[in-house]
Coordinates of C-alpha atoms (C1' of nucleotides) in Angstrom, one line a residue:
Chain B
X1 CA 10.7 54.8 -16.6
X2 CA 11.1 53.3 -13.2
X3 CA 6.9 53.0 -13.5
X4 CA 5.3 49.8 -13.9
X5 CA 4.5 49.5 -17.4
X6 CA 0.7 49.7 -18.1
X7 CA -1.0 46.7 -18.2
X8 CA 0.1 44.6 -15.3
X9 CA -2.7 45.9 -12.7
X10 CA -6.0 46.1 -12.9
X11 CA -8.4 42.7 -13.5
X12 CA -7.0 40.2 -16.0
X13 CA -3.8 41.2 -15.6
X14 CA -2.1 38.1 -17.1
X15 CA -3.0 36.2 -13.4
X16 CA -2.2 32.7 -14.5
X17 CA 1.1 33.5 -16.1
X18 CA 2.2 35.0 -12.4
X19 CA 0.7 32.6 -10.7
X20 CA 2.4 30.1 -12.2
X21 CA 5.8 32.0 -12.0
X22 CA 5.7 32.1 -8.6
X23 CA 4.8 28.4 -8.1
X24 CA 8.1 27.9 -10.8
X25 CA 10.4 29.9 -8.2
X26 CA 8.6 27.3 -5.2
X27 CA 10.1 24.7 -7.3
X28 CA 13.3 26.0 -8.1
X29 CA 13.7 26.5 -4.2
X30 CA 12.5 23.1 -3.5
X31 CA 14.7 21.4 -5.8
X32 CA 18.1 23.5 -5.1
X33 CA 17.8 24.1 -1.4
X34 CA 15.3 21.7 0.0
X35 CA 11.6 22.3 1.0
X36 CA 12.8 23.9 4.6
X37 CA 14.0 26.4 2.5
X38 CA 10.5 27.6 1.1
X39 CA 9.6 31.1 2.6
X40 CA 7.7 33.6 1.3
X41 CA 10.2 36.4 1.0
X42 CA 12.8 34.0 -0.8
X43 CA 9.9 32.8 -3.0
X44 CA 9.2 36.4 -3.9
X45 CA 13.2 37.3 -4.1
X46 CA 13.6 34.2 -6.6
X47 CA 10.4 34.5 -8.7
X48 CA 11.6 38.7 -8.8
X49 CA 8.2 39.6 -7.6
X50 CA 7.5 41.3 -4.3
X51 CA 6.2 39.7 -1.2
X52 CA 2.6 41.5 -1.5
X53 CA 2.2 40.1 -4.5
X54 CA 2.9 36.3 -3.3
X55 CA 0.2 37.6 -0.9
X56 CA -2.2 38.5 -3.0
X57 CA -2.0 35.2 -5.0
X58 CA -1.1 32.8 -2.0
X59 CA -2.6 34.4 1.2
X60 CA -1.3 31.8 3.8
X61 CA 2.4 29.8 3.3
X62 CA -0.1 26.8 3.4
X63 CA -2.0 27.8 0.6
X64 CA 1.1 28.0 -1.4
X65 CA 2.8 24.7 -0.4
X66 CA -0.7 23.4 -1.3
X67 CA -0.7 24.8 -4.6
X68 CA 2.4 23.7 -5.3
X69 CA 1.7 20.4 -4.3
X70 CA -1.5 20.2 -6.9
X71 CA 0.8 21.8 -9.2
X72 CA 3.4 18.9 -9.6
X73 CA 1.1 16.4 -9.2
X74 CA -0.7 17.6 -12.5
X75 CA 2.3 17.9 -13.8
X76 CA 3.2 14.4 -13.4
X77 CA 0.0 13.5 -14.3
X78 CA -0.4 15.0 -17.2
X79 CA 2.7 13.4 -18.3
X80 CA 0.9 10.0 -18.4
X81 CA -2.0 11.2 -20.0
X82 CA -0.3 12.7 -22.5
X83 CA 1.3 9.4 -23.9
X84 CA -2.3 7.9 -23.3
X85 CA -4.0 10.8 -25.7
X86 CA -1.0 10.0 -28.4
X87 CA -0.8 6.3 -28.6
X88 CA -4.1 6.1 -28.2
X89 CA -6.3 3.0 -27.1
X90 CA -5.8 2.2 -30.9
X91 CA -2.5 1.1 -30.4
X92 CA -1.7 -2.0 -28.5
X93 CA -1.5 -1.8 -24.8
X94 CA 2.2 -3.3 -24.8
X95 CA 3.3 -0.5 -26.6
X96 CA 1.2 2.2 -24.3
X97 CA 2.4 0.1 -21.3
X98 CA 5.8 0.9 -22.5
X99 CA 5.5 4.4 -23.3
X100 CA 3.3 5.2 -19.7
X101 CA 6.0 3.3 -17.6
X102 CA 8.9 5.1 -19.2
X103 CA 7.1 8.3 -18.0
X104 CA 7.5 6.9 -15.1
X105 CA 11.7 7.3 -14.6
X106 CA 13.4 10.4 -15.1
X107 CA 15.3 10.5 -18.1
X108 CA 16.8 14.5 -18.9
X109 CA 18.1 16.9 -16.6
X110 CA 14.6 18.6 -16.6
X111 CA 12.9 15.2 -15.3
X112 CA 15.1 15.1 -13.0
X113 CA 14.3 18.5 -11.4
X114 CA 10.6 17.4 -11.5
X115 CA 11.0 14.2 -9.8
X116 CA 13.1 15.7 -7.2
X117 CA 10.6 18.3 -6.3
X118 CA 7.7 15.7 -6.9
X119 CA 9.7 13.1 -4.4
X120 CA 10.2 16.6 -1.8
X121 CA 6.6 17.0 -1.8
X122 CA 5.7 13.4 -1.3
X123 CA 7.9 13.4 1.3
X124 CA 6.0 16.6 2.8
X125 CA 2.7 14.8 2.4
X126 CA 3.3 11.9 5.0
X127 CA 2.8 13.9 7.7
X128 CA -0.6 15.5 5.8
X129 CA -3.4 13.1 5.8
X130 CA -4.8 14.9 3.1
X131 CA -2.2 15.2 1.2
X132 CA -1.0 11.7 1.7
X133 CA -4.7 11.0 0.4
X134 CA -4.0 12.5 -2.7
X135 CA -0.9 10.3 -3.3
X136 CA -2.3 7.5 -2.7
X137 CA -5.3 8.2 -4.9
X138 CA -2.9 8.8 -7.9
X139 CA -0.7 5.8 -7.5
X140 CA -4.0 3.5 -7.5
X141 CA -5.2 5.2 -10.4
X142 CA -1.7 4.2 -12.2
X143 CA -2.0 0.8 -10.7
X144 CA -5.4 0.1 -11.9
X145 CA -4.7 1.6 -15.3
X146 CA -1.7 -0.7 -15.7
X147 CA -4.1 -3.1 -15.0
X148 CA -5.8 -2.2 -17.4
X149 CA -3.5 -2.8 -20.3
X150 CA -2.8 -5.9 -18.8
X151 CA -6.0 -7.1 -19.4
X152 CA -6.3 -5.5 -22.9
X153 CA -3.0 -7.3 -23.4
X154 CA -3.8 -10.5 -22.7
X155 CA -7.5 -10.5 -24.2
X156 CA -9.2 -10.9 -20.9
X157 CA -12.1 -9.3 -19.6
X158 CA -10.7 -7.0 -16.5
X159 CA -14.0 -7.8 -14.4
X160 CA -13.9 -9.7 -11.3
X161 CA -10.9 -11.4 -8.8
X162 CA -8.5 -9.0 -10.4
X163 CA -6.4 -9.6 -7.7
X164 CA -4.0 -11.7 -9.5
X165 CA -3.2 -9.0 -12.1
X166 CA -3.9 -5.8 -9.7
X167 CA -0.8 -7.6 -8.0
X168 CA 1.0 -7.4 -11.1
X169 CA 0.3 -4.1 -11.5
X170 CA 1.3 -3.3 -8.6
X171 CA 4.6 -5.2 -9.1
X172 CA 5.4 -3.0 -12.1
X173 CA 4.2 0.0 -10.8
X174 CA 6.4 -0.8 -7.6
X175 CA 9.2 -1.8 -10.2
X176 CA 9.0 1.6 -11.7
X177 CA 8.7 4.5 -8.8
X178 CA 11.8 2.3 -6.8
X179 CA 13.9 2.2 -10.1
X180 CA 13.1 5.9 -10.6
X181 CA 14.3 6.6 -6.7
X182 CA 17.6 4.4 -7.3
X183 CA 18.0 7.1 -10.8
X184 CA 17.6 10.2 -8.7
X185 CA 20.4 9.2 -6.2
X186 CA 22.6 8.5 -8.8
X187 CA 23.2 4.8 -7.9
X188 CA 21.9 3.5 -11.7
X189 CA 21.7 5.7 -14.6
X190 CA 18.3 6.2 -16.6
X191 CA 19.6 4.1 -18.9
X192 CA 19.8 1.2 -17.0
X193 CA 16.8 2.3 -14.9
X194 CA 15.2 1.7 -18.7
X195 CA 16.3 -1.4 -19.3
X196 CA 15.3 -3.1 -16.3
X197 CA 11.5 -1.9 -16.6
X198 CA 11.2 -2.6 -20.2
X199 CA 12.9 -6.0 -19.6
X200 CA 10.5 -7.0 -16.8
X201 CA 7.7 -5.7 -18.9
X202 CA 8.2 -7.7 -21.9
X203 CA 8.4 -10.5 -19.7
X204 CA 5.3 -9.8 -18.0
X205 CA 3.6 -9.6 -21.0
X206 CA 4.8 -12.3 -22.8
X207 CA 4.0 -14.7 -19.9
X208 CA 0.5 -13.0 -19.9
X209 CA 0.3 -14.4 -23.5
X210 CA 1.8 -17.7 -23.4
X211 CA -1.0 -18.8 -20.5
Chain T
X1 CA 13.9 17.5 45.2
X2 CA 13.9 19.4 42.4
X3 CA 17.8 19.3 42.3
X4 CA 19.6 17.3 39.4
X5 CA 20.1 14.0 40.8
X6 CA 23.4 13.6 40.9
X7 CA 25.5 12.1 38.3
X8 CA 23.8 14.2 35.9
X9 CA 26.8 16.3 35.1
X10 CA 30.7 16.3 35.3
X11 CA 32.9 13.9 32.8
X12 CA 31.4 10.4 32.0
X13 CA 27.1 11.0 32.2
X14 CA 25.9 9.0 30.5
X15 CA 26.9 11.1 27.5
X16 CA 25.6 8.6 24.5
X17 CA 21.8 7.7 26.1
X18 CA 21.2 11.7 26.6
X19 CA 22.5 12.2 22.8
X20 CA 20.3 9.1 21.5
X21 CA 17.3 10.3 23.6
X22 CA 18.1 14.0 21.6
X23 CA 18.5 12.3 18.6
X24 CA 14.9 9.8 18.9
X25 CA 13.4 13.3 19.7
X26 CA 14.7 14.7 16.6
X27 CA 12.8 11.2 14.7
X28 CA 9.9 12.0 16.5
X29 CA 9.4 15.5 15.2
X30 CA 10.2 14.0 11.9
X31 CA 7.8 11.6 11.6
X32 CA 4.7 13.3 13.1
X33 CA 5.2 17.2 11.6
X34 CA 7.7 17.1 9.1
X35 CA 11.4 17.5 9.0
X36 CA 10.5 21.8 8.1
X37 CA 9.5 21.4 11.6
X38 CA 12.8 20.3 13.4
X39 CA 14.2 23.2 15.3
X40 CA 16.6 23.7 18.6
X41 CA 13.6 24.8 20.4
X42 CA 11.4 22.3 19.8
X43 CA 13.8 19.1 19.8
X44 CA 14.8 20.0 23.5
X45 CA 11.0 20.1 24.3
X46 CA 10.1 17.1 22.8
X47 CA 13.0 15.3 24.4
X48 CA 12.5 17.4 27.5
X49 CA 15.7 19.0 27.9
X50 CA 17.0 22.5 27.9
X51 CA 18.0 24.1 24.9
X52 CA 21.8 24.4 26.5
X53 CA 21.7 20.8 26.5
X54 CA 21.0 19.9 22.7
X55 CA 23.8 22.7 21.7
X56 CA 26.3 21.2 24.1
X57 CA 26.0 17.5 22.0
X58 CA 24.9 19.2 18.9
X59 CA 26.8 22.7 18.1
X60 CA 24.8 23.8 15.2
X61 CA 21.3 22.4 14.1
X62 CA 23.4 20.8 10.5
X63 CA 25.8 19.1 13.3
X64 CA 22.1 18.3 14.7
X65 CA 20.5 17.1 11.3
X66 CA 24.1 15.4 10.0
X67 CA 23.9 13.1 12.8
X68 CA 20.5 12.2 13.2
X69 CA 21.0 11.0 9.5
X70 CA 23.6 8.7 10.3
X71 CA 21.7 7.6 12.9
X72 CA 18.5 6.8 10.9
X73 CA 21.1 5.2 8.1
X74 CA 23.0 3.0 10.9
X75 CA 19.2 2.4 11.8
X76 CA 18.2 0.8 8.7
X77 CA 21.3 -0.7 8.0
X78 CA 22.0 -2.4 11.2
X79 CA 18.0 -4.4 10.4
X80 CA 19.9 -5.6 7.6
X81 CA 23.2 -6.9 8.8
X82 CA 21.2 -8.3 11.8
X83 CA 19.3 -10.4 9.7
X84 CA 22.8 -11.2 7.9
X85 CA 24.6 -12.5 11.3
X86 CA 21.5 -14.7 12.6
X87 CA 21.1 -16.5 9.6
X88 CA 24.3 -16.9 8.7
X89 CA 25.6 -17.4 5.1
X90 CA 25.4 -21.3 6.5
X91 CA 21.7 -20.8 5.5
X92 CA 21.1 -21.5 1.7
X93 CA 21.1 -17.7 0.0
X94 CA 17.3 -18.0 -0.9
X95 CA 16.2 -17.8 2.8
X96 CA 19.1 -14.9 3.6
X97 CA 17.8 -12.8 0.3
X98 CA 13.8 -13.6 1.1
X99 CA 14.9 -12.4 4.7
X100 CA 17.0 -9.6 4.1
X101 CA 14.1 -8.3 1.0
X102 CA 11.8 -8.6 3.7
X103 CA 13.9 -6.0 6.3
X104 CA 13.1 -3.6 3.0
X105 CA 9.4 -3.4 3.7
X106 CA 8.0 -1.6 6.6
X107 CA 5.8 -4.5 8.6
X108 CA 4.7 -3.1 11.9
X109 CA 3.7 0.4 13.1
X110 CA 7.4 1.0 14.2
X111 CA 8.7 0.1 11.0
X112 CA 6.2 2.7 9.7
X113 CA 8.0 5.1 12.1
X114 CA 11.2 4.4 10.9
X115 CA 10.7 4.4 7.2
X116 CA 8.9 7.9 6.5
X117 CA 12.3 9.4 9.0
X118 CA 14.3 7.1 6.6
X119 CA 12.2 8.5 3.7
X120 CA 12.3 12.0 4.6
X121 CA 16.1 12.1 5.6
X122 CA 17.0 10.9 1.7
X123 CA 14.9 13.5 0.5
X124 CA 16.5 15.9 2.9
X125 CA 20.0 14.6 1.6
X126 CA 18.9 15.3 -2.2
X127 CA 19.7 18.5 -1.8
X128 CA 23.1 17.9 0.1
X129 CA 25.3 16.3 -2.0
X130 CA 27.5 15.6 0.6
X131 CA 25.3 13.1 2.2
X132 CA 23.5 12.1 -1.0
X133 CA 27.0 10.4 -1.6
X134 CA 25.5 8.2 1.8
X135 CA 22.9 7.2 0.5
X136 CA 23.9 6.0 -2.9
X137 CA 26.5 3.7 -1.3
X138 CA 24.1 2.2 0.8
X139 CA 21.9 1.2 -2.5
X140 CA 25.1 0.5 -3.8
X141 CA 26.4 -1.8 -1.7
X142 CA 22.6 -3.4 -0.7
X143 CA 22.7 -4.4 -4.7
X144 CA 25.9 -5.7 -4.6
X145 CA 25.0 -7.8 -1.5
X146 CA 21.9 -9.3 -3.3
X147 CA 23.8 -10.0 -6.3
X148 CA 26.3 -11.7 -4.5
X149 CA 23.3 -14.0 -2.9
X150 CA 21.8 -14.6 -6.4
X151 CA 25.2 -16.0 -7.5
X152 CA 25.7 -17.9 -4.4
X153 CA 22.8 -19.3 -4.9
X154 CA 22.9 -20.1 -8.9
X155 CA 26.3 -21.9 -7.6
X156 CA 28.2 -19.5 -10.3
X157 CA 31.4 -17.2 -9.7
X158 CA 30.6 -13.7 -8.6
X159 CA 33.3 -12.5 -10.8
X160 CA 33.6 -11.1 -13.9
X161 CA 30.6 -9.5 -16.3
X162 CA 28.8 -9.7 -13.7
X163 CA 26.6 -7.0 -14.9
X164 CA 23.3 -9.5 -15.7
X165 CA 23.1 -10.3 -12.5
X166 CA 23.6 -7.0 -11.4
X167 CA 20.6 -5.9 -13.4
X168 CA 18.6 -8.8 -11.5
X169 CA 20.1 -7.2 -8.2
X170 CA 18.9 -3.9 -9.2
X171 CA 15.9 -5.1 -9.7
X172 CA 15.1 -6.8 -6.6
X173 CA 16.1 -4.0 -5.1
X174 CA 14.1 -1.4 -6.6
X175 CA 11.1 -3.6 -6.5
X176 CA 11.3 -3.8 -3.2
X177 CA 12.3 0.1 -2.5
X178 CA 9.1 0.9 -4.5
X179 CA 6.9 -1.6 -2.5
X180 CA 7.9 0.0 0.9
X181 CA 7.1 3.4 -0.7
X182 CA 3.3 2.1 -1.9
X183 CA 3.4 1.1 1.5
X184 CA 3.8 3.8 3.1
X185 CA 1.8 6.0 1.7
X186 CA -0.9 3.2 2.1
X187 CA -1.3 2.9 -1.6
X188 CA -1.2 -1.2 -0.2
X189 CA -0.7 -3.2 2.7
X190 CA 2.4 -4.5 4.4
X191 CA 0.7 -8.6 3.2
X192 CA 0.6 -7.4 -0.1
X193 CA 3.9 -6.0 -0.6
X194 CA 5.3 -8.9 1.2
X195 CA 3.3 -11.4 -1.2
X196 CA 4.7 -9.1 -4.4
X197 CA 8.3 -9.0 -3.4
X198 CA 8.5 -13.1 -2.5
X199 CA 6.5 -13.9 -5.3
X200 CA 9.3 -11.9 -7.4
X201 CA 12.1 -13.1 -5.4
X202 CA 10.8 -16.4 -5.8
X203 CA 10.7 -16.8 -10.0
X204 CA 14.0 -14.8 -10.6
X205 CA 15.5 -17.5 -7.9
X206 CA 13.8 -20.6 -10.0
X207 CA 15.0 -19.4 -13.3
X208 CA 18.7 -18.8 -12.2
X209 CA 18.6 -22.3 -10.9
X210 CA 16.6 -23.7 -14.1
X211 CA 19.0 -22.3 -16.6
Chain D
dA1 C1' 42.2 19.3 48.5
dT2 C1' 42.6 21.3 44.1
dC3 C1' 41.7 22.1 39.6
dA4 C1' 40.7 21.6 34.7
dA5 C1' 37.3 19.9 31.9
dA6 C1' 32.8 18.3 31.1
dT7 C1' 28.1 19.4 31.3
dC8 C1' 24.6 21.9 31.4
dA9 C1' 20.7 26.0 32.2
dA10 C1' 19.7 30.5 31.1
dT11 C1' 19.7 34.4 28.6
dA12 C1' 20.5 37.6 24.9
dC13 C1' 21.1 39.0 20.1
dG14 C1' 20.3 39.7 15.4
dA15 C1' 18.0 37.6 11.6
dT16 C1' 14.2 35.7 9.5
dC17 C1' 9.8 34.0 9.7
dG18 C1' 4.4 34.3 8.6
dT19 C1' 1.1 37.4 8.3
dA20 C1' -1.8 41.7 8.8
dC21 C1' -2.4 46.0 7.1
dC22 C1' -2.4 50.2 4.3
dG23 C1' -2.2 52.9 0.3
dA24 C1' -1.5 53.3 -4.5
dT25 C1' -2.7 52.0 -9.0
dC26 C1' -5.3 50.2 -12.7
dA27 C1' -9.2 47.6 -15.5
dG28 C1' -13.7 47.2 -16.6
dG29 C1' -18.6 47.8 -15.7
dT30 C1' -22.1 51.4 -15.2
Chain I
dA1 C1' -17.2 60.3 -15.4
dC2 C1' -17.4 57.4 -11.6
dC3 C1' -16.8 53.6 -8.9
dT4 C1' -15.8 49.0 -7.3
dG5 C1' -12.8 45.5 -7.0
dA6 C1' -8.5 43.3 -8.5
dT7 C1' -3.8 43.9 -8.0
dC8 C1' 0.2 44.9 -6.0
dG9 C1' 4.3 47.3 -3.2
dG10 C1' 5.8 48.6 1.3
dT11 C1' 5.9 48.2 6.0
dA12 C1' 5.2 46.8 10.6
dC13 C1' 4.5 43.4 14.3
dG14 C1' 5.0 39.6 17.1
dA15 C1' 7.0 35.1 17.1
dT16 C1' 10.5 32.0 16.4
dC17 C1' 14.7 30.9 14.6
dG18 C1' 20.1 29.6 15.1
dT19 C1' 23.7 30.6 17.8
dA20 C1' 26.9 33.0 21.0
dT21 C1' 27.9 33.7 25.7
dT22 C1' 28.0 33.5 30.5
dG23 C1' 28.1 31.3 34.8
dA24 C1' 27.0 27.4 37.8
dT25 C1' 27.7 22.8 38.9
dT26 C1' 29.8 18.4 39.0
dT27 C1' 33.2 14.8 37.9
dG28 C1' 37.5 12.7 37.6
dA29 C1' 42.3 13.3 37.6
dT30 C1' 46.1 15.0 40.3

DNA sequence: ATCAAATCAATACGATCGTACCGATCAGGT
DNA sequence: ACCTGATCGGTACGATCGTATTGATTTGAT
């Protein structure tokens, strides 16, 4: 009774489902106590999971935060590109635009715990170059898809001196990840947080339009 | 010659410049390996001190961590309030707002410094509701300060409904939060953020004065 | 001159940390 | 049937952690 039940050792032994559990407890930590908090034991004592196995998966503490950190950043990715797979390039850009920058502000309680942990880990990767890399990789890839739409928007071709609308990009990108830091403190509600970006999208794109 | 000089110790020693020097260690550790990396130990050999020393201005390392916070908050807000006293509200409100925004985006290297301590400390505090309460008054009363300039300088009454021009506050603001964050991760340059967040500040300014 | 308080340095203690290691167990190929 | 490797639990080790404590030293008030 007290035995392990067959099935949970040997080769295939379900390894992505624990793996991913005990990157979930990582989070929960993260989120709830604060990143100084991560250790292995506590990982293993909140995922209910022993520390050889956090081991096994994770050999080093580094290799763990580092998983972690890939983790949420797929996550968050993967949020985008999900709304880009659904309204796909056959819809108009304004609408994608609005849908991918909405992504972009936490709006349930769930968001919330993902933007916190993704803001902890951000924060841990100033001080690691290549982690910052990474960061800064992903927020040029929104900034040039944003771009992007722009162009679609407006009928242009999105070829060369795309400064101008790079910069507006980068406005509305900019827009979005401070209106999603002033949500997470509590200072504006998502609500609000919503309005403002739709607001200064549609005006973004209408100008784009008008010219 | 290896003896204390004296004045060292006893009542009045220069008790606030050896608990800022403590405290600028603390920023230091911070900044280069990561808040996780702040201990007793290693704050009192950074700032080259014995360990008796820190514990004497700091009893326990949350003592430690509590006021290195409000430190790094005085910090930031003291740039602003500086720029607030020099050009005083004699000055239109356009040059106080494009002067104040600009405080918001880190420009030289010890900007840099003092951002990604101000960035990790309200990450640290998302966890600590008690000093997550901080930082939402600050944001809270920076937008109230810019909406106050925006109506001071469309020559209207900062009184009632004055939640349009809040929105227009919160917007500057979290423009501008989210340009020191692309920043800093290096995502774009100081010049460019700069460019962004006047170009911004510029238009909303026009339009209140057009309508 | 005396004394209480301030100001440290030094040390010690228990807890927790990351990690290495060992042995048991099980799956899948041979 | 056998065996190799994946998978895990348990434990131990050295380092570091936060903090308490003790005693020395100095200052400023009396």
């Amino acid at each position: 009774m007290e035995r392990p039940r067959p099935g949970v050792r040997g080769r295939g032994a379900a390894h992505d489902e624990r793996r991913s559990a005990i990157l979930d407890a990582v989070f929960t930590i993260v989120d709830t106590e604060g990143a100084e908090q991560v250790s292995i034991r506590r990982v293993a004592e909140r995922a209910r999971v022993s520390v050889g196995r956090v081991q096994h998966y994770f050999p080093t503490k580094d290799d763990l935060l580092t998983a972690a950190f890939t983790a949420v950043n797929d996550l968050g990715a993967s949020r985008v590109h999900e709304n880009l797979r659904t309204a796909d390039n056959a819809d108009d850009p304004a609408t994608v635009l609005h849908a991918m920058l909405s992504e972009l502000i936490p709006a349930t309680d769930d968001d919330r715990r993902l933007f916190r942990v993704m803001q902890a880990f951000e924060t841990h990767a100033l001080t690691r170059p290549h982690l910052n890399d990474r960061i800064k990789r992903r927020y040029e890839e929104l900034a040039g898809l944003v771009a992007l739409l722009l162009h679609r928007n407006a009928g242009t071709r999105p070829d060369s001196t795309a400064s101008a609308s790079l910069s507006r990009a980068h406005e509305l990108l900019a827009l979005t990840i401070g209106l999603a830091g002033l949500t997470l403190t509590g200072s504006i509600t998502p609500q609000q947080a919503q309005h403002i970006a739709r607001t200064r999208l549609d005006a973004v794109l209408a100008e784009a339009s008008g010219r």
